[in-house]
Coordinates of C-alpha atoms in Angstrom, one line a residue:
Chain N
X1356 CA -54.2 62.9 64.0
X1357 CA -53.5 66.2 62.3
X1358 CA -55.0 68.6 64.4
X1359 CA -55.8 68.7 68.6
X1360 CA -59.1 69.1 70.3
X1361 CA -58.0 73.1 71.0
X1362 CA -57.5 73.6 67.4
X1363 CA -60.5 71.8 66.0
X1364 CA -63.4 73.8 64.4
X1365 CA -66.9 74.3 65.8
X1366 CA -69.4 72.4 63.2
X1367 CA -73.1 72.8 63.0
X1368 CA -76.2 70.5 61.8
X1369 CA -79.5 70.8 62.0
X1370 CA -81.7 67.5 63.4
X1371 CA -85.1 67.0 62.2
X1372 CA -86.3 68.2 65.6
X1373 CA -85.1 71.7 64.0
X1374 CA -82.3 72.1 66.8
X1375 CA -79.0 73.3 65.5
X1376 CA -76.4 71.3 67.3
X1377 CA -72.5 72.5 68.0
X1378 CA -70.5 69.5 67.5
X1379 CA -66.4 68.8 67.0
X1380 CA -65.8 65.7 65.5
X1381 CA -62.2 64.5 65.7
X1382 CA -60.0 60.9 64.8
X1383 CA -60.1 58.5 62.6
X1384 CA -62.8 57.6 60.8
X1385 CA -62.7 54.9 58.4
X1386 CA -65.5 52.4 57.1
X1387 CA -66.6 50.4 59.8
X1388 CA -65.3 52.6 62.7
X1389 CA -68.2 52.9 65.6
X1390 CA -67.6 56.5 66.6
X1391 CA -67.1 57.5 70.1
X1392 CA -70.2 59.8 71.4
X1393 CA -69.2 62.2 74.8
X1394 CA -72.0 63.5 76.6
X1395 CA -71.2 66.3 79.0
X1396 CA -71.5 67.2 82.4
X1397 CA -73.6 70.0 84.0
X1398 CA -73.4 73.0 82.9
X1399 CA -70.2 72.0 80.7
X1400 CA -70.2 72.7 76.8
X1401 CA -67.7 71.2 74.4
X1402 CA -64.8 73.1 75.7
X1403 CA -65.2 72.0 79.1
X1404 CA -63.8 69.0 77.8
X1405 CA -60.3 68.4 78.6
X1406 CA -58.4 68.4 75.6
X1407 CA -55.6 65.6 76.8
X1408 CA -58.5 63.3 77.3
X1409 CA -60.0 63.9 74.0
X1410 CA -56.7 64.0 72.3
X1411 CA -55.6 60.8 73.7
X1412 CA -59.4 58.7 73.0
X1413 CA -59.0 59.4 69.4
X1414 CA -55.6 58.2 68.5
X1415 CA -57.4 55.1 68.2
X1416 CA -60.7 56.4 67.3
X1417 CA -63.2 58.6 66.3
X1418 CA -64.6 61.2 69.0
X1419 CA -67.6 63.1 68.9
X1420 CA -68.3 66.1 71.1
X1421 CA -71.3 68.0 70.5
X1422 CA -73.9 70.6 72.7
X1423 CA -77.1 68.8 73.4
X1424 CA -80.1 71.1 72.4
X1425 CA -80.5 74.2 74.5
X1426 CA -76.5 74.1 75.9
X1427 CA -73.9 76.5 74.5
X1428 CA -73.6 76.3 71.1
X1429 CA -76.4 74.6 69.9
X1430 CA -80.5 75.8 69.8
X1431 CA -83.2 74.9 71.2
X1432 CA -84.4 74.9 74.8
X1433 CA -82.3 72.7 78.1
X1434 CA -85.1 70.2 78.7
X1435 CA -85.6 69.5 82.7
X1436 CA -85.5 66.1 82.4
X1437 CA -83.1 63.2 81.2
X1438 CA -85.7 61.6 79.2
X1439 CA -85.9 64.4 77.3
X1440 CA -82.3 65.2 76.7
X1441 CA -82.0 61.6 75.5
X1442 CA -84.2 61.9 73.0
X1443 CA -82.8 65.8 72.1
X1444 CA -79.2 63.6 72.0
X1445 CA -80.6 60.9 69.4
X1446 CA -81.7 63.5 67.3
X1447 CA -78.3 64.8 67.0
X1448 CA -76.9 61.2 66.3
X1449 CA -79.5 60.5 64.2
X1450 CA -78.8 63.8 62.0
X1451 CA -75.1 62.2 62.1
X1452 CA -76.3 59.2 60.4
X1453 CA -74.3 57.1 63.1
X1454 CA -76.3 54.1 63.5
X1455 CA -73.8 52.3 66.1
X1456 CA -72.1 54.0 68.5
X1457 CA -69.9 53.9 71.7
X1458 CA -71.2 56.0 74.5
X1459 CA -69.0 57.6 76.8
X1460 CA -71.3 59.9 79.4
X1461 CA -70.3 62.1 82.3
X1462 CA -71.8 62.8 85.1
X1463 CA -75.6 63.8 83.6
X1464 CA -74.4 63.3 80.6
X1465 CA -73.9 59.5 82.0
X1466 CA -78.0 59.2 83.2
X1467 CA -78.0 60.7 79.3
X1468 CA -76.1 58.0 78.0
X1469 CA -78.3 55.5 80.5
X1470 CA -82.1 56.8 79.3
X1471 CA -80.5 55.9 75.6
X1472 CA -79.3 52.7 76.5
X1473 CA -82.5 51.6 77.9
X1474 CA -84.5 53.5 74.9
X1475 CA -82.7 52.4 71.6
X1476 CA -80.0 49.4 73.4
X1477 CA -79.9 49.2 69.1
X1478 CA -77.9 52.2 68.9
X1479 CA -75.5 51.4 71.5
X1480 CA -72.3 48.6 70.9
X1481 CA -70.7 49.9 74.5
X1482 CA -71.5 52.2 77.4
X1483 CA -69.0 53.6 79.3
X1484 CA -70.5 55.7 82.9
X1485 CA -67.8 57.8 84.6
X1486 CA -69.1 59.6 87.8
X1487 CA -72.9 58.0 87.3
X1488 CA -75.7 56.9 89.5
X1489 CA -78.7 55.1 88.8
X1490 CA -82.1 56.5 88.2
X1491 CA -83.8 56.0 91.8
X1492 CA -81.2 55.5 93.9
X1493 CA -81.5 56.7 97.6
X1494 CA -79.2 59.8 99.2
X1495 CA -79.1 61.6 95.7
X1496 CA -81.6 64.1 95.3
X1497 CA -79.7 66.9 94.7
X1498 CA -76.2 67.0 95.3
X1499 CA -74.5 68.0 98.5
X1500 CA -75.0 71.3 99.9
X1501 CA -71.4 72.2 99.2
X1502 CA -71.5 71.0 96.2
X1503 CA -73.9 72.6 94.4
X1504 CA -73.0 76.1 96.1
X1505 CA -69.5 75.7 94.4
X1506 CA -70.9 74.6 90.5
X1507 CA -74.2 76.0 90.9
X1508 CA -73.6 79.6 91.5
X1509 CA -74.7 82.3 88.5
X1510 CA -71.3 82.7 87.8
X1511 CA -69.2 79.9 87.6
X1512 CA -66.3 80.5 89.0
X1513 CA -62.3 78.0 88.8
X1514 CA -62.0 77.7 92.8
X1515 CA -65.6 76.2 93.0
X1516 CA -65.1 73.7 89.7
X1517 CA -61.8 73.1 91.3
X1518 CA -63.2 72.2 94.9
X1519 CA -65.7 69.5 93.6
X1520 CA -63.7 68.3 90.0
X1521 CA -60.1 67.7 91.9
X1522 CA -59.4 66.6 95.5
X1523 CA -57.4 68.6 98.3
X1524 CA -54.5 66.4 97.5
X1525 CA -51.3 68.7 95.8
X1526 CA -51.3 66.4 93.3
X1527 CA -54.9 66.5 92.5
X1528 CA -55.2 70.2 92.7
X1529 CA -52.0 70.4 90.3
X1530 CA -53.8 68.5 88.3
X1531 CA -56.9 70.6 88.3
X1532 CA -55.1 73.3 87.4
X1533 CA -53.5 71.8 84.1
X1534 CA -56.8 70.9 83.1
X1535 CA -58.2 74.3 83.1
X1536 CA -54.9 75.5 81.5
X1537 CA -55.6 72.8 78.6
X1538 CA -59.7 73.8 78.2
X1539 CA -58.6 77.5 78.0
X1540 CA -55.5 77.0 76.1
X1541 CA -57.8 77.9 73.0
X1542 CA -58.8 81.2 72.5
X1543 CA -60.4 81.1 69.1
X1544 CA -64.1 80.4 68.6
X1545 CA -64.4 79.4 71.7
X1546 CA -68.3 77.8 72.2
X1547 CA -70.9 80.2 73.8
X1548 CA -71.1 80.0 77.7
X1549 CA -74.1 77.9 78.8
X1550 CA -77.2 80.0 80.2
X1551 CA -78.7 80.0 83.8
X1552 CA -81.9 78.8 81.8
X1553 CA -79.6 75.5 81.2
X1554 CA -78.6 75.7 85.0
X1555 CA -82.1 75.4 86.5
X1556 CA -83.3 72.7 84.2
X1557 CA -80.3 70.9 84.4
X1558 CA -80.3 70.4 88.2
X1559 CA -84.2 69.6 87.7
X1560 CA -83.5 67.0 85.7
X1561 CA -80.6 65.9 88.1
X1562 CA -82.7 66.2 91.2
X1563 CA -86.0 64.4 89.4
X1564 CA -83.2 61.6 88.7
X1565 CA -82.5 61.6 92.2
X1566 CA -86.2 61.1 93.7
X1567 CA -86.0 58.2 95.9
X1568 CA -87.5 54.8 94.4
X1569 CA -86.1 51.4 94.7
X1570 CA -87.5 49.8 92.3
X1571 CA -86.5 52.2 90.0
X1572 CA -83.4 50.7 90.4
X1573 CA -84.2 47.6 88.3
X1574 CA -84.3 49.4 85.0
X1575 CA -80.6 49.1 84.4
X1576 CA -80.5 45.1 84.7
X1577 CA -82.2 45.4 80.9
X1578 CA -78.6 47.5 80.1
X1579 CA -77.2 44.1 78.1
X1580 CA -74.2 45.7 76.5
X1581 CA -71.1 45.8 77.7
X1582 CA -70.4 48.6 80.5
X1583 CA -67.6 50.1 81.9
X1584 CA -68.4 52.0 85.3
X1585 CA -65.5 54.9 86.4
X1586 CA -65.7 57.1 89.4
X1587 CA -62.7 58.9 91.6
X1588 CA -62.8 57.7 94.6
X1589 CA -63.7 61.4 96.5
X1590 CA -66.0 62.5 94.1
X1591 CA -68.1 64.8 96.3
X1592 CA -70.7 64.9 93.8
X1593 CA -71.5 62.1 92.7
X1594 CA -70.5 59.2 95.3
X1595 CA -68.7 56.4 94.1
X1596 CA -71.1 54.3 96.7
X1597 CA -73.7 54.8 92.9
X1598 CA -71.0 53.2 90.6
X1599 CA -71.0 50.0 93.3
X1600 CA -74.8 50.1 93.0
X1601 CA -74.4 50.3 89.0
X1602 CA -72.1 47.5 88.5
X1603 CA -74.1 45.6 91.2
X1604 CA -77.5 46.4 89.0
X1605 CA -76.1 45.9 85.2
X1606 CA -75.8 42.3 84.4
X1607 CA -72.2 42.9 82.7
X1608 CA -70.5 45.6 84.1
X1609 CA -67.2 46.3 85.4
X1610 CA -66.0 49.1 87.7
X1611 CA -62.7 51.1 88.5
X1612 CA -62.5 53.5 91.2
X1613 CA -59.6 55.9 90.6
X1614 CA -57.2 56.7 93.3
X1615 CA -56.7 60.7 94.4
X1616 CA -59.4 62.0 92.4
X1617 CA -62.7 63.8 92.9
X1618 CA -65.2 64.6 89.8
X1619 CA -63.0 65.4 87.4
X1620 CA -60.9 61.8 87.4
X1621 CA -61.1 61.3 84.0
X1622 CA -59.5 64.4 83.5
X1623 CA -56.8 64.0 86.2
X1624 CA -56.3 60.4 85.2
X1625 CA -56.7 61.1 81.5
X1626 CA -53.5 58.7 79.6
X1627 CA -54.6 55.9 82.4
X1628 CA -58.4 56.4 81.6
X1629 CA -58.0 56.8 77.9
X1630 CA -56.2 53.7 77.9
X1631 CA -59.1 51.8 80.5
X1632 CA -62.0 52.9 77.5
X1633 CA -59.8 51.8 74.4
X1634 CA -58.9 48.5 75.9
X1635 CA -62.6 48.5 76.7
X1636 CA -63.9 49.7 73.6
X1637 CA -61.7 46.8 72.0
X1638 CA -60.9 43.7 73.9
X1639 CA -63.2 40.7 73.8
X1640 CA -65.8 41.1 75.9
X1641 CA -66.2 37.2 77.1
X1642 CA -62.5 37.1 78.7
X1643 CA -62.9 40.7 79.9
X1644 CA -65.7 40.4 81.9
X1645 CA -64.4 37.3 83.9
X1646 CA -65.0 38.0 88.0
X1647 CA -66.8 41.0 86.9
X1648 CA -70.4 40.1 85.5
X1649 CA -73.3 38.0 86.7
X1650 CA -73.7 34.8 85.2
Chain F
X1054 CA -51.1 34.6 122.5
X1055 CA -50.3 31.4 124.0
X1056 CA -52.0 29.0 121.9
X1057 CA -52.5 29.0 117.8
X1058 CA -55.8 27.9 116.7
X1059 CA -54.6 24.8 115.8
X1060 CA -54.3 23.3 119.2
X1061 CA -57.6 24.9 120.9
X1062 CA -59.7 22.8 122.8
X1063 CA -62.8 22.4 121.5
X1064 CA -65.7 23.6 124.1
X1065 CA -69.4 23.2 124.4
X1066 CA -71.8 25.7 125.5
X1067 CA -75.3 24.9 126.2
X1068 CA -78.5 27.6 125.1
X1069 CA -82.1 27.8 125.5
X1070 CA -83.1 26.1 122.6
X1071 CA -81.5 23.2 124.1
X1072 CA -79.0 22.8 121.3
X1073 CA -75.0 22.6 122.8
X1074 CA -72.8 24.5 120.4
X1075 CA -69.4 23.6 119.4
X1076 CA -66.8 26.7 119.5
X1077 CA -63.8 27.8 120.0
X1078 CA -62.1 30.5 121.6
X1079 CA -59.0 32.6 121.3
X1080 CA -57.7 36.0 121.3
X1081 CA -57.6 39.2 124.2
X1082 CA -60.3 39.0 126.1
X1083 CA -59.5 42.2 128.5
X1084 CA -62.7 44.3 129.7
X1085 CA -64.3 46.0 127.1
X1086 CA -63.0 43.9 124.3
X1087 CA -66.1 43.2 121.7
X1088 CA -65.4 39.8 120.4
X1089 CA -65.9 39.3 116.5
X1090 CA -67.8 35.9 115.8
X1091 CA -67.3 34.1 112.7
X1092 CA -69.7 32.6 110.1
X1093 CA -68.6 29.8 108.6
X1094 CA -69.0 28.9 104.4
X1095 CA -71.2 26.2 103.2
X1096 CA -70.6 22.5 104.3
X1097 CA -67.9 24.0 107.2
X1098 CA -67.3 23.4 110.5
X1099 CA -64.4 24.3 113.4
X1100 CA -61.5 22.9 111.3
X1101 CA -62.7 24.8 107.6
X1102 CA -61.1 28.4 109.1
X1103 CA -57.5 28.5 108.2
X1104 CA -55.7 28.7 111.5
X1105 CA -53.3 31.2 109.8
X1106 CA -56.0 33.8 109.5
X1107 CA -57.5 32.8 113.0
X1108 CA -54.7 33.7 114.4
X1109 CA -53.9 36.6 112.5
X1110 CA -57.4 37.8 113.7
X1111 CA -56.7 37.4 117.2
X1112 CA -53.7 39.1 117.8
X1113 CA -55.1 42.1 118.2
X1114 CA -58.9 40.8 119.6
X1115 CA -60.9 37.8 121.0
X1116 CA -62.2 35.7 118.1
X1117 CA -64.9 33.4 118.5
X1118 CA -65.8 30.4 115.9
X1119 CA -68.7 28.3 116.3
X1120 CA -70.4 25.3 114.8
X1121 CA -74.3 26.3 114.2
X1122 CA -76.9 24.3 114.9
X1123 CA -76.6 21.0 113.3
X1124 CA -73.4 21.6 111.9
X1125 CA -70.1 19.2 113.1
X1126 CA -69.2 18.8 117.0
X1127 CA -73.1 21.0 118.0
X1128 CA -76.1 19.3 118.3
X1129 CA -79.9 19.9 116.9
X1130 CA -80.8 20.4 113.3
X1131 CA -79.3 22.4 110.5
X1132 CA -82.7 24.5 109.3
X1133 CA -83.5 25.1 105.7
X1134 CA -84.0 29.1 106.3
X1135 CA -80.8 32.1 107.0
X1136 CA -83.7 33.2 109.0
X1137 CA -83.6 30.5 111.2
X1138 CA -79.9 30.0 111.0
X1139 CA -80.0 33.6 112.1
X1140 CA -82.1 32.6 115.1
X1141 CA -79.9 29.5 116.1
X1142 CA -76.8 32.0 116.0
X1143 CA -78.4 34.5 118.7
X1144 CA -78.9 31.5 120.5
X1145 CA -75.1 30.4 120.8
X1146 CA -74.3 34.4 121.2
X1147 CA -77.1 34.7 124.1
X1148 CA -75.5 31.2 125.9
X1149 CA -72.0 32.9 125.6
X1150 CA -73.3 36.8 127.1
X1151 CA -72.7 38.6 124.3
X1152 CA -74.6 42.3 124.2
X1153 CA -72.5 43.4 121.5
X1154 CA -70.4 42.1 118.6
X1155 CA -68.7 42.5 115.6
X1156 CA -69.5 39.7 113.0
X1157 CA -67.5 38.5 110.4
X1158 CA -69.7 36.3 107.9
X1159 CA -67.9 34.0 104.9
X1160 CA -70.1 32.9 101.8
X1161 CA -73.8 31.4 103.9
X1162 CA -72.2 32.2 106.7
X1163 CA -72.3 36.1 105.6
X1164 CA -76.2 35.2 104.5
X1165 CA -76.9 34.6 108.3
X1166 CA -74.5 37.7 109.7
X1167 CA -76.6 40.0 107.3
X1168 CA -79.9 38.3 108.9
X1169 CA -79.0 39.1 112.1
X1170 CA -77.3 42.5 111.4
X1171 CA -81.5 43.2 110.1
X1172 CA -83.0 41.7 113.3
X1173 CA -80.9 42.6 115.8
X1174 CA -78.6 45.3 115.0
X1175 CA -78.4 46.5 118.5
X1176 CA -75.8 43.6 118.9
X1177 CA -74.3 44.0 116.0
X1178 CA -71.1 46.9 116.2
X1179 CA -69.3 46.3 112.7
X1180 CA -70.2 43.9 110.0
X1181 CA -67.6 42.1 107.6
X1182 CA -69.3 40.4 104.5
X1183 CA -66.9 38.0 102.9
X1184 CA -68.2 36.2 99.5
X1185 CA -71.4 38.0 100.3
X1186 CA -74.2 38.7 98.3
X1187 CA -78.4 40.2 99.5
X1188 CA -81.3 38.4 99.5
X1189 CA -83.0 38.3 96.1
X1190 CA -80.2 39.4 94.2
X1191 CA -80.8 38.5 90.6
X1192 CA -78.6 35.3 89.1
X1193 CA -77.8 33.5 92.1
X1194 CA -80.6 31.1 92.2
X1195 CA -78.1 28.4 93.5
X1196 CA -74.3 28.0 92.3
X1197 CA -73.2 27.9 88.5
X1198 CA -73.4 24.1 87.8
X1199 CA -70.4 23.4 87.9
X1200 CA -69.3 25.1 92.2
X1201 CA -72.3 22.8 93.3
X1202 CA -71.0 20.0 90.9
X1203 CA -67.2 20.3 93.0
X1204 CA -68.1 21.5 96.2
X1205 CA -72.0 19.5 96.8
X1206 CA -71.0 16.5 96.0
X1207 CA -71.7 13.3 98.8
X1208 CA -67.9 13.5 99.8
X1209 CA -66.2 16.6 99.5
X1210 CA -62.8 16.1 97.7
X1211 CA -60.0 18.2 98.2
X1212 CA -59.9 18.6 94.1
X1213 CA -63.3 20.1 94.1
X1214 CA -62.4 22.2 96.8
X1215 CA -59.5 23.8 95.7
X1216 CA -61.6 24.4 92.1
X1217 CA -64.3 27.0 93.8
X1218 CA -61.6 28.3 96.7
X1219 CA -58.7 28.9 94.5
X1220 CA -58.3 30.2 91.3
X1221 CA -56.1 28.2 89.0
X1222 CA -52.9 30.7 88.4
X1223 CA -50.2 28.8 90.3
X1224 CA -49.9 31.2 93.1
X1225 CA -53.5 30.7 93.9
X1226 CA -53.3 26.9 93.1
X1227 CA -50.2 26.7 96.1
X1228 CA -51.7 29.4 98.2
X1229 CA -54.7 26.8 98.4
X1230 CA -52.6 23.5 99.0
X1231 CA -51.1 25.7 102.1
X1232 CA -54.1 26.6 103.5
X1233 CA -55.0 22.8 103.7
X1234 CA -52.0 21.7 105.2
X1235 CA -52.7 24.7 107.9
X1236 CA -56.5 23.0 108.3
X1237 CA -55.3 19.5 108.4
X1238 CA -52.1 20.3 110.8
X1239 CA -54.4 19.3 113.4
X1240 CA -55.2 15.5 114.2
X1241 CA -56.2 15.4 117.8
X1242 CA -59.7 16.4 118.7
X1243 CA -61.1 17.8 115.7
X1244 CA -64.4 18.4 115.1
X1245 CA -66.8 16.3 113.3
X1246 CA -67.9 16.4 110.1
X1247 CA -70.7 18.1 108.9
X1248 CA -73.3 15.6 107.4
X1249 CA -75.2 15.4 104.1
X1250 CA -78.3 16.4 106.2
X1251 CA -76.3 19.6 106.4
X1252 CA -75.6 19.7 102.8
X1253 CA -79.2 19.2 101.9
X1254 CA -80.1 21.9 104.5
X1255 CA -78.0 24.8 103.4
X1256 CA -78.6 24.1 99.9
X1257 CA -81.9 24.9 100.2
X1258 CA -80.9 28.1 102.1
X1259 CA -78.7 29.2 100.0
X1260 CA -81.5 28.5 96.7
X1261 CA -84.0 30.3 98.7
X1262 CA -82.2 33.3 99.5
X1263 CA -81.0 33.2 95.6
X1264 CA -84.8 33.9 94.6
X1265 CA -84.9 36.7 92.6
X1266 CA -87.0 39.5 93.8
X1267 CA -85.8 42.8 93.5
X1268 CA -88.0 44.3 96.1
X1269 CA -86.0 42.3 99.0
X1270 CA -82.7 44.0 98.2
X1271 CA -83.9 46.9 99.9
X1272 CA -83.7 45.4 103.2
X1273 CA -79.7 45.8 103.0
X1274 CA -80.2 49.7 102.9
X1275 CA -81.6 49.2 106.7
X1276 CA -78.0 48.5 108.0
X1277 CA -76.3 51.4 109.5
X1278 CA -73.8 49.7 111.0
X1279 CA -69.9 50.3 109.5
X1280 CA -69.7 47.3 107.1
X1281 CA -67.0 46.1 105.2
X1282 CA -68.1 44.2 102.2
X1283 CA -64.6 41.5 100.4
X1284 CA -64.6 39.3 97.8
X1285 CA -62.2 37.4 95.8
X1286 CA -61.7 39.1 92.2
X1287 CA -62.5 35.5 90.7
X1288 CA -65.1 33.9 93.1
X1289 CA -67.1 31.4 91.1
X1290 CA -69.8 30.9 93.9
X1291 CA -70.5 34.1 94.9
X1292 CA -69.5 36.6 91.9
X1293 CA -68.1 39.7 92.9
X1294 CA -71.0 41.4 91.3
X1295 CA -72.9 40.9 94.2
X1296 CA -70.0 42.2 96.6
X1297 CA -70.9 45.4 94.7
X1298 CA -74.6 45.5 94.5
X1299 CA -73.8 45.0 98.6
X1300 CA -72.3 48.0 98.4
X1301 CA -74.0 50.2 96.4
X1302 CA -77.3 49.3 98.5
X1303 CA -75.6 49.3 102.1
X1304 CA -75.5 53.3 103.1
X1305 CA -71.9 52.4 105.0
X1306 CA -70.1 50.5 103.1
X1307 CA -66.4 50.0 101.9
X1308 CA -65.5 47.3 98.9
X1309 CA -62.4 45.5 98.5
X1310 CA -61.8 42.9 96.1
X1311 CA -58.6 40.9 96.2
X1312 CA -57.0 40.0 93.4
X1313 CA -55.9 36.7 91.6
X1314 CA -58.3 34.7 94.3
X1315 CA -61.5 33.1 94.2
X1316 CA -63.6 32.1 96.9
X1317 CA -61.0 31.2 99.3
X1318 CA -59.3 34.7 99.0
X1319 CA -59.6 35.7 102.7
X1320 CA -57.4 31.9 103.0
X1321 CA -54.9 33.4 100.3
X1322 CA -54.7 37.0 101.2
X1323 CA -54.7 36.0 104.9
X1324 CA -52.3 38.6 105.9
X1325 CA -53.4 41.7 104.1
X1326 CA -56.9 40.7 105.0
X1327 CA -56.6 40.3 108.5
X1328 CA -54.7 43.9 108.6
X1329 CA -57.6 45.1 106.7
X1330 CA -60.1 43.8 109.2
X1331 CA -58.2 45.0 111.9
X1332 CA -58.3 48.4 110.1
X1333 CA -62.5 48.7 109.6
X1334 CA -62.6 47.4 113.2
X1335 CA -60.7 50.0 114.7
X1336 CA -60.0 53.3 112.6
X1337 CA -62.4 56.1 112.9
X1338 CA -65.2 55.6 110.8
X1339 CA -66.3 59.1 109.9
X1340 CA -62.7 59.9 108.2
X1341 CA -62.3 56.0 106.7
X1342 CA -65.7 56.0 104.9
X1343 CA -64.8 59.1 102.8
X1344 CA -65.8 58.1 99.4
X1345 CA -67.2 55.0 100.1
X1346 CA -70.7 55.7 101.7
X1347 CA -73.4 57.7 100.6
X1348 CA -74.7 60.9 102.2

């Protein structure tokens, strides 16, 4: 790989739904390669991803970042509700020409990932949900108190994203503090800052996600791909309590709760959980999913 | 402790459904101690608990085991319903003066600890679900062809036994042939063996709980007791799926799955999950459930 996520260019294309969508597109991409799509988590935009995560997913692949409509950026309007940001999100892949696809969605941008799954299961060869919930699932309507004081302020500020992305640990909050070294390492053309107007509609959507209805619930027994389901095991914000519930809903799902880490495992955990996806995204399925499915 | 579960005497206690229970008895049993009752798996009586994790237990509390209705050395009828299994249990725990208690229910036997946890939680302190799984829970309309095949057949065979409660790495294979010279040690005054009737009974139990219907896995989400949901990482009767789906519906729960074991795991892992038990029954609950249950 010539060139790191912090060095990578912004790119632009417009989708038919006449949104111009910020996108970086790194790794390899050879014929046959199913390209790895990231969907982001509130209020985030494409350099809220941490660059040692990215870095190490696409040694073996290709990785997509890219602004759903309305977010940093891209144009258009944030949508208040998942539904809609799916379909805002296929437009983008579809103006990609990717017609298979590995999903890899974060937080919203995991019930993202889930609304596409469910709408166009075609598009979709794997599904990977870190820090996800199911639509309908009881105790989530809106998150925590605390929580959404410390990321939902006007200004965002590092001790809040801190506070709910990395534990009290040393070693967590060490962590945390590499990461944000590594997303602001870049300093040229850096993407726009997400609006307030993304914000509210974002936590609408999330708190809509969140009304309580059980059988809701059922909707992601029709998910029939493979799924892998990632959570740290403090997450304030999203409980890992929903990533039981998803593995005990999706038909063939496995789960791995990471040790010392809040929101922001993925990031924390980043060689460990790069390697979990690849040898997800690569491994045979029928052996892999041994203890771990229904039958 | 003066006596390993190997040499207790069988006793009888009669109730007021007229039945007379088998148990046995072991463990402190100081003022104030809440005895934990166990639930025994499908087919089992006194002698199926492996004495080494008996008496693990009851170092550190009284432990109670107990045939059910109809099942080895008690009298009456096994019944075709957990809800009347459920019933038959308060019975024995009424005869023996038990307000509260914490249960510990393996494979049916964690089928008929749920039930009562839902009708009588008052009694109910903590709640351990081994090889569990809820009512309704899709893909578990009976045992993959093959468990009911080794472990429902006329005479049980130690062979078929070993196939469902072990998993076939050699560890697992010798853990198993251990735990069944442990049951076996014993050759005065066992208890008697369960009978086909039984078989037959619990079967149909264990069918009609497996009836899909997503609405009924709700009822779980009514438990507020602390609950501590294990599961061997390679159980072939009850899937660790469903140890999961437990979890994610269950406000209080915490997961474990143990690894290289099948449905026998809390007979292989006796040690570590005896400490673990003895852990959920006695640390704090507020600080132990961080990250585990949901808000």
């Amino acid at each position: 790989m010539a060139m790191g996520y912090s060095e990578l260019p912004n790119e632009m294309i417009r989708a038919v739904n006449g949104v111009d969508y910020a996108y970086r597109d790194t790794g390899g991409d050879g014929p046959g390669v199913v390209p790895l799509i990231l969907f982001q988590h509130f209020r985030g935009n494409l350099d809220n991803w941490d660059p040692a995560l990215i870095d190490a997913l696409a040694v073996g692949r290709r990785v997509v970042t890219f602004d759903n409509a309305g977010i940093g950026g891209s144009t258009g309007t944030t949508p208040d509700t998942v539904e809609q940001m799916a379909r805002d999100a296929l437009a983008f892949i579809a103006a990609m020409e990717f017609s298979q696809a590995d999903l890899l969605g974060f937080s919203i941008g995991s019930f993202v990932a889930q609304q596409i799954a469910l709408m166009r299961p075609a598009l979709v060869r794997r599904l990977i949900l870190a820090s996800s919930a199911p639509q309908g699932g009881a105790g989530m309507h809106g998150w925590a108190p605390e929580v959404i004081a410390a990321v939902g302020a006007p200004q965002p500020n590092p001790e809040g994203y801190l506070g709910v992305f990395f534990t009290q640990s040393a070693t967590s909050r060490q962590a945390g503090q590499d990461a944000l070294r590594r997303m602001f390492a870049r300093t040229q053309d850096r993407d726009k800052a997400t609006t307030w107007a993304t914000r509210v509609a974002q936590y609408d959507a999330v708190c809509t996600w969140g009304n309580p209805q059980h059988a809701l619930l059922q909707r992601v027994s029709a998910i029939d791909m493979p799924v892998f389901i990632a959570n740290g095991d403090s997450d304030p914000m999203i409980l890992p309590h929903y990533s039981h519930l998803l593995a005990g809903l999706i038909p063939h799902a496995r789960i791995k709760i990471y040790p010392d880490s809040a929101h922001g495992f993925l990031f924390q955990h980043h060689a460990e959980f790069a390697a979990d996806v690849e040898a997800f995204l690569t491994e045979d399925q029928t052996a892999a999913l041994i203890g771990c499915g229904s039958r």
